[in-house]
CSV table of C-alpha atoms in Angstrom, one decimal:
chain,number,residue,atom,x,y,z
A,2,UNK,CA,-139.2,-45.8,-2.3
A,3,UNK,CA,-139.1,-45.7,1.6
A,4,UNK,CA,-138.0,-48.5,3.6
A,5,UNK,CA,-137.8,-48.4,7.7
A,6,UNK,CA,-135.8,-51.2,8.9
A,7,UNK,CA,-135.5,-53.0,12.1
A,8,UNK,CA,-134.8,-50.9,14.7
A,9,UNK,CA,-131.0,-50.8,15.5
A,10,UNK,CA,-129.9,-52.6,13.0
A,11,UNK,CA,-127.8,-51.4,9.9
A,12,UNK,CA,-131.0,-51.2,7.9
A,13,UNK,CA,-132.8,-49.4,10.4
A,14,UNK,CA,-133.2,-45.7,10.7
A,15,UNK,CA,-132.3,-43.1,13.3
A,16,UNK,CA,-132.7,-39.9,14.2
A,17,UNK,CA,-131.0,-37.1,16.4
A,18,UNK,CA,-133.1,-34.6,18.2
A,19,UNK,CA,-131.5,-31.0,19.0
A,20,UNK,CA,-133.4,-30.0,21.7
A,21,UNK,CA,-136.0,-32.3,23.2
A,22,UNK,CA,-138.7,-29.8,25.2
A,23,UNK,CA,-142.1,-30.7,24.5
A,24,UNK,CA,-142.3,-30.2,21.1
A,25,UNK,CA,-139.9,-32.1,20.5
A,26,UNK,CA,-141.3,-35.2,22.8
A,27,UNK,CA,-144.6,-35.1,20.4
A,28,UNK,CA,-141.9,-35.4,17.5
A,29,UNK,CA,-140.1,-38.3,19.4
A,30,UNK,CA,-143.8,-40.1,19.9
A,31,UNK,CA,-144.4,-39.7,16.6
A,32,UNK,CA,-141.0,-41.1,15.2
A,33,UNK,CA,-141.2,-43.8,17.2
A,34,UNK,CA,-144.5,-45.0,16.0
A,35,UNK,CA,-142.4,-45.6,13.0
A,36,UNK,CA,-139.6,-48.0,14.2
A,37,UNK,CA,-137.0,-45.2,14.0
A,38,UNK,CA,-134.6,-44.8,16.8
A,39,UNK,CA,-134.7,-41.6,18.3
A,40,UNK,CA,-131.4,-39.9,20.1
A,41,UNK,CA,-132.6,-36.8,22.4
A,42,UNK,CA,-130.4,-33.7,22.9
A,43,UNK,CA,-130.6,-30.8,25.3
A,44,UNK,CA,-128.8,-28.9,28.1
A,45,UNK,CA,-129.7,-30.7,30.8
A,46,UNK,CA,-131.3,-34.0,32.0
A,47,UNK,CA,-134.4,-36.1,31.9
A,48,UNK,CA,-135.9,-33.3,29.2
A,49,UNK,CA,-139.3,-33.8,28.3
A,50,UNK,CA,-138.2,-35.9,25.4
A,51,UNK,CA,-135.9,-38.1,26.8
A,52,UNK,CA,-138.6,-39.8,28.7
A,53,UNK,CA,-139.5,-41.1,25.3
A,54,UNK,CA,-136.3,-40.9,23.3
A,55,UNK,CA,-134.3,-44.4,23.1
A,56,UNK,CA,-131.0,-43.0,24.3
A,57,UNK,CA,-130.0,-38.9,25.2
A,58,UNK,CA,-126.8,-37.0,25.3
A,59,UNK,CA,-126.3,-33.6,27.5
A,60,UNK,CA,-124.4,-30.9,25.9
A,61,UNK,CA,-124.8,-27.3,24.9
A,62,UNK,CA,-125.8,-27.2,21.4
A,63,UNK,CA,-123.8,-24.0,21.2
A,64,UNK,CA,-120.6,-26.1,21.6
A,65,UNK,CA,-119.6,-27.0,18.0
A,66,UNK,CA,-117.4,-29.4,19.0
A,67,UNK,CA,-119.4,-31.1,21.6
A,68,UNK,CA,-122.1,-31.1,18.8
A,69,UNK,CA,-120.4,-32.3,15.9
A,70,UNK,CA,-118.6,-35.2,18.4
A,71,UNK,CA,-122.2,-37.0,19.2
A,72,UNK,CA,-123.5,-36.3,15.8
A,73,UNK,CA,-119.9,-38.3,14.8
A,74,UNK,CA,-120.5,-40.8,17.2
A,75,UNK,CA,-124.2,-41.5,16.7
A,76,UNK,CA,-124.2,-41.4,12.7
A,77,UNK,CA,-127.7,-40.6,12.6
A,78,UNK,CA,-130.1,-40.9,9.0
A,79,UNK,CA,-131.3,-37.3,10.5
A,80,UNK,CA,-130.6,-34.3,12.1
A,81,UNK,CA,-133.6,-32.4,13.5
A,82,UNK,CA,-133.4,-28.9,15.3
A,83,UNK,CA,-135.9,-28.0,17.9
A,84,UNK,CA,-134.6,-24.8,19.2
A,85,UNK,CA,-132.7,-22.1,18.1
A,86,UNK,CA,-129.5,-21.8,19.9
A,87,UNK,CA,-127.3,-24.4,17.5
A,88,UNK,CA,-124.3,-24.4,16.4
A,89,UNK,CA,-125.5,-23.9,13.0
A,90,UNK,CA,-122.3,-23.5,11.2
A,91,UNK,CA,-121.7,-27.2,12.4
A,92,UNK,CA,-124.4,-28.2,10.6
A,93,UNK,CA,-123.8,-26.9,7.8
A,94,UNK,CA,-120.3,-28.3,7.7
A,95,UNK,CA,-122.0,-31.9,8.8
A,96,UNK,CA,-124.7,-31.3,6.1
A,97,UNK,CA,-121.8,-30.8,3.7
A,98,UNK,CA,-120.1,-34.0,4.4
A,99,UNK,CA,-123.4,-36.2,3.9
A,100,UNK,CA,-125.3,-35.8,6.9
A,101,UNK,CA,-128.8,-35.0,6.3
A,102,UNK,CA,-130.0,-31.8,8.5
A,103,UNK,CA,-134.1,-31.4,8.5
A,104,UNK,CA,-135.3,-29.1,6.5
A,105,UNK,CA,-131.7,-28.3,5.5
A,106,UNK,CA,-128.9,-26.7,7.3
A,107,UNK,CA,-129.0,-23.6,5.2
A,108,UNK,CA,-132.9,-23.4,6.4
A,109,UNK,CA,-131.7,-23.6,10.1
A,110,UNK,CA,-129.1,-21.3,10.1
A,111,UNK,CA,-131.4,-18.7,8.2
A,112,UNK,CA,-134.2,-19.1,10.4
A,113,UNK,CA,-131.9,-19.7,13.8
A,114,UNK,CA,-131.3,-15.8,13.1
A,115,UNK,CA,-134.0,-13.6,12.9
A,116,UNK,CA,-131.3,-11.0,10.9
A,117,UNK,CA,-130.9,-14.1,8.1
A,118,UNK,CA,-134.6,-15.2,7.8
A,119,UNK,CA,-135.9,-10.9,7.8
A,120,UNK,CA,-134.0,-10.5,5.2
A,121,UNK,CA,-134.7,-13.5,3.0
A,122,UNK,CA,-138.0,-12.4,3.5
A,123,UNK,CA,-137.8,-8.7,3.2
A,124,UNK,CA,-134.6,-7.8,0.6
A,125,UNK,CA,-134.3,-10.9,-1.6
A,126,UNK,CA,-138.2,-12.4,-2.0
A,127,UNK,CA,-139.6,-8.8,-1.7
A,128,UNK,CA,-142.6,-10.2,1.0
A,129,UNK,CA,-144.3,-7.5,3.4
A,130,UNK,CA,-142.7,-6.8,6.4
A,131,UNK,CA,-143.0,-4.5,9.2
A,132,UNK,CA,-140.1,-1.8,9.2
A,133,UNK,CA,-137.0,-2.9,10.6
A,134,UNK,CA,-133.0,-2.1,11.8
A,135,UNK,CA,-130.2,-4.3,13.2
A,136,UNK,CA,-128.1,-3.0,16.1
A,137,UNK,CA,-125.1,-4.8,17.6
A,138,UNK,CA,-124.3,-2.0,20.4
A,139,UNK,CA,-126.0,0.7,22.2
A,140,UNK,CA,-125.1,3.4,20.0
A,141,UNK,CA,-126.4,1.4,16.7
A,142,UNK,CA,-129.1,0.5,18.7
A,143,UNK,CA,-130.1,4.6,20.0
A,144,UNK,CA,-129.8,4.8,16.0
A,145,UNK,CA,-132.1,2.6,15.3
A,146,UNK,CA,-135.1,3.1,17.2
A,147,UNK,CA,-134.5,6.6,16.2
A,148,UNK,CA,-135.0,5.5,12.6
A,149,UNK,CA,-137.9,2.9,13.1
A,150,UNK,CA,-139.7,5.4,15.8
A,151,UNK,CA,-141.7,4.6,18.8
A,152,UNK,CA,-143.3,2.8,19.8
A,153,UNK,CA,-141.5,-0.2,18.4
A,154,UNK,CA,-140.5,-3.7,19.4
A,155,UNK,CA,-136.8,-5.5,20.2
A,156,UNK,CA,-135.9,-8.6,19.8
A,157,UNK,CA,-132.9,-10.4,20.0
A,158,UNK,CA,-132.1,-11.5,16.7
A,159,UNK,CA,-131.2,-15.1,18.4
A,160,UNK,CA,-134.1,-16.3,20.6
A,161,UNK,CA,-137.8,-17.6,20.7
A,162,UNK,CA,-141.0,-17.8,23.3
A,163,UNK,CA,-140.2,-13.5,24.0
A,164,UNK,CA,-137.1,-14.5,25.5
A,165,UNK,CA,-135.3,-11.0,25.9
A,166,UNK,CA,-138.4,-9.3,24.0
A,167,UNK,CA,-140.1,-6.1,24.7
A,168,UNK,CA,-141.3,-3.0,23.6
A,169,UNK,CA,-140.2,0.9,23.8
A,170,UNK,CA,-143.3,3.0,24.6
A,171,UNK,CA,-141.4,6.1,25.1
A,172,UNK,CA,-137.7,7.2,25.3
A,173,UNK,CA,-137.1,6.6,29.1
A,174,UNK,CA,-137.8,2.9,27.6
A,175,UNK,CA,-134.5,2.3,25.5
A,176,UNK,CA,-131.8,1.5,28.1
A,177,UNK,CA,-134.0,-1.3,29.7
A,178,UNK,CA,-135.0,-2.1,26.3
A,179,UNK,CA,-131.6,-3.2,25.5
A,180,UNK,CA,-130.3,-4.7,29.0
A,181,UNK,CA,-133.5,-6.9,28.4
A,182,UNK,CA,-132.2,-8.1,25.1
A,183,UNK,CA,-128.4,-8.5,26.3
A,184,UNK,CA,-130.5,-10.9,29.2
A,185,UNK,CA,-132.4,-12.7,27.3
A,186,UNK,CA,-130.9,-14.0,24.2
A,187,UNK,CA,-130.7,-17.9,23.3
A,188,UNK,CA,-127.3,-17.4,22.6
A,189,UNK,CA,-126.3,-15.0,25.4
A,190,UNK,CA,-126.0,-10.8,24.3
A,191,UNK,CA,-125.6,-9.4,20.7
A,192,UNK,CA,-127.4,-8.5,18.0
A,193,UNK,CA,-130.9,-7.5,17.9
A,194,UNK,CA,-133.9,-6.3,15.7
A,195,UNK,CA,-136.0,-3.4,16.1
A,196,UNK,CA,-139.3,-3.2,14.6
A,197,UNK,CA,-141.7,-0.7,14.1
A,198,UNK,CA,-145.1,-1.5,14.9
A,199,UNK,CA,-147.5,-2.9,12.3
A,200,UNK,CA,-151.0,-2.2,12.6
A,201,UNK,CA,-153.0,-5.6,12.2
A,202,UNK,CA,-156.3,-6.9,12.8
A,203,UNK,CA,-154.4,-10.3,14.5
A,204,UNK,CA,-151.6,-12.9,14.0
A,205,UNK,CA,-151.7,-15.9,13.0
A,206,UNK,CA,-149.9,-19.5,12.6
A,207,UNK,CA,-149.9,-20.7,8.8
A,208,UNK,CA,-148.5,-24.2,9.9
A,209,UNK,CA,-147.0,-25.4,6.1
A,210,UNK,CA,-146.3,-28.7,5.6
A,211,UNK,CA,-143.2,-29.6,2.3
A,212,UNK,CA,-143.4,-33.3,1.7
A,213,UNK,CA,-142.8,-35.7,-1.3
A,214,UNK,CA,-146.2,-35.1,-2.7
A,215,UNK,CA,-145.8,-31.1,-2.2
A,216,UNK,CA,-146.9,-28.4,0.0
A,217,UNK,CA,-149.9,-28.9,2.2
A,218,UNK,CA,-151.7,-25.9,4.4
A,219,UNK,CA,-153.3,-26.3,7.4
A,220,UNK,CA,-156.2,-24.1,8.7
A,221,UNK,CA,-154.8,-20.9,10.1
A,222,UNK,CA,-153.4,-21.0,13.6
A,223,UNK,CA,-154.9,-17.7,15.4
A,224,UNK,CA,-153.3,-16.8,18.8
A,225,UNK,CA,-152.8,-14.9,21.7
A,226,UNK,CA,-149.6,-14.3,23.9
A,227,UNK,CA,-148.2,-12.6,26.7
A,228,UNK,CA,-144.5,-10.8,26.5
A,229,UNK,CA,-144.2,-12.7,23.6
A,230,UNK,CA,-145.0,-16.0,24.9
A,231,UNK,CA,-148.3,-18.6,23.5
A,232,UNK,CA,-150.8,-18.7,25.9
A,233,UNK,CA,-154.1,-19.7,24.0
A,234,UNK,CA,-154.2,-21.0,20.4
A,235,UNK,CA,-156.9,-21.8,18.1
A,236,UNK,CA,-158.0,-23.3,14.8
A,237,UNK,CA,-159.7,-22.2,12.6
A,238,UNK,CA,-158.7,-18.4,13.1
A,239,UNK,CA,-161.4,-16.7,10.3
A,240,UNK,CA,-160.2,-14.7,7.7
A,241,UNK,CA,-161.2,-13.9,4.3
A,242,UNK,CA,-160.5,-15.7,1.6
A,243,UNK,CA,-158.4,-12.9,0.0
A,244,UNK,CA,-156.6,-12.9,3.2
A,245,UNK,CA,-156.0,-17.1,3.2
A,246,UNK,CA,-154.7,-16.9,-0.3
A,247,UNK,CA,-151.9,-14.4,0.5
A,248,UNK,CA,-151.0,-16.2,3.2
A,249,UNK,CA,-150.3,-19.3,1.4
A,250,UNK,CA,-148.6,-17.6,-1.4
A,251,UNK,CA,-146.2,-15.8,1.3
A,252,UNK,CA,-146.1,-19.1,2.6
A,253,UNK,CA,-145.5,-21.0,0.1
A,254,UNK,CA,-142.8,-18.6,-1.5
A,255,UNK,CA,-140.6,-18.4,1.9
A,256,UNK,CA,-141.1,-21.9,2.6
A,257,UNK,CA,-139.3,-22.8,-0.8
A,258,UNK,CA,-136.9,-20.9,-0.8
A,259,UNK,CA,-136.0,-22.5,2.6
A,260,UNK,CA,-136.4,-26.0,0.9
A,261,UNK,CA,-136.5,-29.7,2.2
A,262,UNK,CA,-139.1,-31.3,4.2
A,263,UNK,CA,-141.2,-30.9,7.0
A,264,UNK,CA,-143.5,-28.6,8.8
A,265,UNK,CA,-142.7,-24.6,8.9
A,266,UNK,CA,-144.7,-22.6,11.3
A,267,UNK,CA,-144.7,-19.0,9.0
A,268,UNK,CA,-146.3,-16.5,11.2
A,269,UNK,CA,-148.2,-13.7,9.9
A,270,UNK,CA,-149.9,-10.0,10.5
A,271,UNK,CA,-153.4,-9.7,9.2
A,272,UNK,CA,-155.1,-6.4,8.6
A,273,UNK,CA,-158.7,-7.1,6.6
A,274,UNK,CA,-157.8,-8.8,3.3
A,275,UNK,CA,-153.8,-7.4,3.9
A,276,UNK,CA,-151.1,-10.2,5.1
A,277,UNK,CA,-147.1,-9.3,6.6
A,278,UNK,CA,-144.7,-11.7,6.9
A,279,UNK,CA,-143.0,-11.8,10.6
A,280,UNK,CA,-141.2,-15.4,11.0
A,281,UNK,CA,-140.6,-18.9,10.1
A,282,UNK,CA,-140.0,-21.7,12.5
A,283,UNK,CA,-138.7,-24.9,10.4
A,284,UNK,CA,-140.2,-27.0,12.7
A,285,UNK,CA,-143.3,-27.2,14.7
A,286,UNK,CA,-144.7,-24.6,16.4
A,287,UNK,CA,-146.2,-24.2,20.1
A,288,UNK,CA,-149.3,-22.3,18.9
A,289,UNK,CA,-149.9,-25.2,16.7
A,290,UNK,CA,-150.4,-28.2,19.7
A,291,UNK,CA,-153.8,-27.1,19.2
A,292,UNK,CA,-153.5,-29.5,16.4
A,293,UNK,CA,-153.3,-32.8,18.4
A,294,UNK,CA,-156.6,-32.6,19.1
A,295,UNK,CA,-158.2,-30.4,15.9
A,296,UNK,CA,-157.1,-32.8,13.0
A,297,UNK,CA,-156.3,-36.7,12.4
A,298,UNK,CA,-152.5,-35.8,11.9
A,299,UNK,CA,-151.0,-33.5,14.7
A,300,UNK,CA,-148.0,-31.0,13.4
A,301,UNK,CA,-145.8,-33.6,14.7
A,302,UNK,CA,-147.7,-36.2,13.2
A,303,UNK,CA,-146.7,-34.2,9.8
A,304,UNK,CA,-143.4,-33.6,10.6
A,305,UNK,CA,-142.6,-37.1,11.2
A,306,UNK,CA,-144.0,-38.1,8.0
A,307,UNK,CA,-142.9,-35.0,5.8
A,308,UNK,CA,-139.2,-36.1,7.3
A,309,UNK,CA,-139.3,-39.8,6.1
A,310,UNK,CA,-140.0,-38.6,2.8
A,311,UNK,CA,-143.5,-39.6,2.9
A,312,UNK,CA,-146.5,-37.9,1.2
A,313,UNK,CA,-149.6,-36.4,2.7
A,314,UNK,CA,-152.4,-37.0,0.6
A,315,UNK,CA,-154.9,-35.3,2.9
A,316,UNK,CA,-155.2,-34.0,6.6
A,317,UNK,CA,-158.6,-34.5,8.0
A,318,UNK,CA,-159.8,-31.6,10.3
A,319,UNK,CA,-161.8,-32.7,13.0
A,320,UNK,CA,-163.7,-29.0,14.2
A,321,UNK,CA,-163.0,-25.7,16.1
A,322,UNK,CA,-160.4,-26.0,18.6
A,323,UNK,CA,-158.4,-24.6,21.1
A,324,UNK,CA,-155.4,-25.1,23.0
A,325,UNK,CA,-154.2,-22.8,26.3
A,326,UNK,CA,-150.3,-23.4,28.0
A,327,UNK,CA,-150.7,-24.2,31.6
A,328,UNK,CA,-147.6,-22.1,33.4
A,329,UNK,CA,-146.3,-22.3,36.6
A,330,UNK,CA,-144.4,-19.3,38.3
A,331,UNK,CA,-141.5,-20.2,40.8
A,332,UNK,CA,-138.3,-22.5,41.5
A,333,UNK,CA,-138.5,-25.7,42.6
A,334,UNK,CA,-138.2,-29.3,41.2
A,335,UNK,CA,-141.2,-30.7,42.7
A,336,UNK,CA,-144.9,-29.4,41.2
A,337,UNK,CA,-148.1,-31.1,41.3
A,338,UNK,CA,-151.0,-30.7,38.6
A,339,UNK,CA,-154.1,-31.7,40.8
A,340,UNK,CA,-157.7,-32.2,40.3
A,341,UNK,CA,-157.2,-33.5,36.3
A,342,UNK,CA,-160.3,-36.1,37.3
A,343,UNK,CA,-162.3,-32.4,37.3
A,344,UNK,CA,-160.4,-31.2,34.5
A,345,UNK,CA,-161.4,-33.7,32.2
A,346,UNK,CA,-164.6,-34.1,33.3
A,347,UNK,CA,-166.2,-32.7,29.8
A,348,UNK,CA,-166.3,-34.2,26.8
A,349,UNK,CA,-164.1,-32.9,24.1
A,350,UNK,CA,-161.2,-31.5,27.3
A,351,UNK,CA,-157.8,-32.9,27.1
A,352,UNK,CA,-154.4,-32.6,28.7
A,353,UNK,CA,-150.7,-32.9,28.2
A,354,UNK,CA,-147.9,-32.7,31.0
A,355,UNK,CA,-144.7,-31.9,29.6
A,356,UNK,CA,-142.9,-33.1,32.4
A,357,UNK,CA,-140.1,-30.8,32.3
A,358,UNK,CA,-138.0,-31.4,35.7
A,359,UNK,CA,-137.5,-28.3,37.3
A,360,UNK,CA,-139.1,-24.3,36.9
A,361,UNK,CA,-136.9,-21.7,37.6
A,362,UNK,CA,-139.4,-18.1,37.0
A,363,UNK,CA,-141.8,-19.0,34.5
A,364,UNK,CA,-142.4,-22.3,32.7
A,365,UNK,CA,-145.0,-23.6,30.6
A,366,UNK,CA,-145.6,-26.8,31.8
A,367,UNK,CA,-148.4,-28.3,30.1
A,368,UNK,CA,-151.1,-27.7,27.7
A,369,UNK,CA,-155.2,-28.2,27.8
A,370,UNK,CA,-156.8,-28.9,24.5
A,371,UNK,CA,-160.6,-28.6,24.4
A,372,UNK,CA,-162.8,-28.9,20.8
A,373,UNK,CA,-166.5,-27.9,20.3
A,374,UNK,CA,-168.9,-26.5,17.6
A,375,UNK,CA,-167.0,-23.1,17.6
A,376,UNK,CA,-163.6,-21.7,18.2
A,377,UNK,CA,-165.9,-19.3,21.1
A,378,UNK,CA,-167.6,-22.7,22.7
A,379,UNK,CA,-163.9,-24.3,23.0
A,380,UNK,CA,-162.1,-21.3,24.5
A,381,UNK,CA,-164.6,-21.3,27.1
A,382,UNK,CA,-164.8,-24.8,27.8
A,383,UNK,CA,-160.8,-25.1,27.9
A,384,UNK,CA,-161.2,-21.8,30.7
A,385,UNK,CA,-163.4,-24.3,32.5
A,386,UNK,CA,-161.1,-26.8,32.6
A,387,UNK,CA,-158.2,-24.4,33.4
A,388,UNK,CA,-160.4,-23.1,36.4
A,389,UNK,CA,-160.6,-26.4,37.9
A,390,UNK,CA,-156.7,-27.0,37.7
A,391,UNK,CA,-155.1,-27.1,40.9
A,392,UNK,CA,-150.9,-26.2,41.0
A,393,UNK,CA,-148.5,-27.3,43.8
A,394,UNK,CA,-145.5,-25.9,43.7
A,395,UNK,CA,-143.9,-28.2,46.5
């Protein structure tokens, strides 16, 4: 049986967000409409969940100690990770003396790491992967694209949204390659992955929700990104039905052995009826904030729920839909999103400002969500709307 309490009281409950971007936020939100006190977490101030959070706390969450101290301090019913660079071993020692980390610690210290979660995937649940070596310096790393061939992609094995990502068309590629990765990394320079290249037919989100009453999947995610970044999303993304059944079962098999509760984003190559496993997020995903506006329960929605221990007897999906990232290029802490009375001026349009409190290069800032009778109608209605935005960088 769950019971919820009164809010900041000994029989209420609380919760501890590591990293409060805008995923996160939409997790708080959610949370909240729960009577469960929220604590946000990140590196610097007034992140976009804090605005929402009941209380925040600004530390690395690469500094174990700082980490473990507020964690201490706050003695929160759970610990939820929102981005990758974490002290992970912390939470495993946390997890280890009662505290419960969401999914589970072992979950987020696998998947924290693209070496840990590739191979799970690859070595130990024998799923399809592209080819793949580890390098930790330059001369492993010459070795390895040597063995995967080119063309062939890098990644550091500690980062997300194509942070230090890119790809090796030819040889005169390789040293940038790796001064890219040593850049770019969550958790500064290190290890990385090289893949080979996988020919598919797309990629796609399989958004899997573990919760008391089992394991629910959502309608493929399809997407599109730029150096590794989401820019558009949308949902349904057609496959075949031989196609939708492999992807649940590789779903399904690598979200397990993960364990615990809440919403994985799995991501997927499809080639025809063929499906490769690439990587798991144990939380929500950015591809999938198309779901705030495709379905009755958003991916936070879900994960909120799924954490709580509560079932999910059915997710109603509303129609086609899209969502595209609105990003702003420069550095400044003053930015204006103008015209939104013209963006939302057709039905089935709407928008979410992150409010994240500074851009330094590149930043997603936003997102526009659009619906209609077909994926096609939506990503052309959402362009509309994206037309008429006007940015101000002040």
């Amino acid at each position: 049986m769950v019971n919820i309490g009164t809010l900041k009281t000994k029989v209420g409950k609380k919760a501890i967000l590591c990293g409060s971007g805008e995923l996160g936020k939409e997790v708080a939100i959610e949370l909240a409409r729960y009577g469960v006190e929220v604590v946000a977490l990140d590196k610097y101030e007034d992140a976009p969940a804090m605005h929402v959070a009941g209380s925040s706390h600004v530390l690395s969450m690469l500094d174990g100690d700082a980490l473990e101290s507020v964690i201490r301090t706050e003695k929160p019913d759970f610990i939820i990770p929102e981005i990758e660079a974490i002290a992970t071993d912390r939470l495993v020692k946390l997890e280890k003396d009662g505290f419960h980390v969401v999914p589970t610690a072992r979950a987020t210290q696998l998947t924290m790491n693209r070496e840990g979660i590739r191979r799970l995937a690859a070595e130990t649940l024998g799923l399809p992967t592209s080819p793949y070596r580890f390098a930790s310096d330059v001369e492993e790393f010459c070795q390895a694209v040597a063995e995967v061939g080119i063309p062939c992609v890098v990644k550091p094995v500690m980062s997300s949204s194509g942070h230090g990502q890119s790809v090796i068309r030819k040889e005169e590629d390789i040293d940038k390659a790796w001064k890219i990765s040593q850049e770019g990394g969550r958790a500064g320079g290190g290890k990385v992955i090289v893949e080979g290249f996988v020919d598919f037919d797309y990629e796609i989100t399989l958004l899997t929700v573990r919760h008391a009453g089992g394991t629910t999947f959502l309608k493929p995610v399809g997407h599109h990104q730029v150096d590794g970044d989401y820019r558009e999303s949308w949902q349904p993304q057609v496959m075949p039905e031989k196609a939708i059944a492999q992807a649940e079962e590789i779903a399904g098999k690598v979200t397990e052995a993960l364990g615990g509760y809440g919403v994985f984003g799995v991501e997927l190559f499809v080639k025809g009826d063929q499906v490769i496993f690439s990587e798991v997020s144990p939380r929500p995903h950015d591809t999938g904030m198309v779901t705030m506006i495709s379905q009755d329960l958003s991916e936070f929605a879900l994960h909120a729920r799924a954490v709580l221990g509560l079932p999910v007897p059915e997710v109603k999906f509303y129609g086609p839909s899209v969502s595209k990232a609105i990003v702003i290029e420069g550095n400044t802490r003053e930015y204006e999103l103008g015209a939104l009375d013209e963006v939302l001026s057709e039905p089935g349009v709407q928008i979410r400002i992150f409010g994240k409190p500074e851009i330094e290069g590149q930043r997603r800032v936003g997102v526009l969500l659009a619906t209609d009778e077909t994926v096609e109608k939506a990503l052309a209605k959402v362009e509309r709307a994206y037309a008429k935005l006007q940015v101000k960088v002040c």
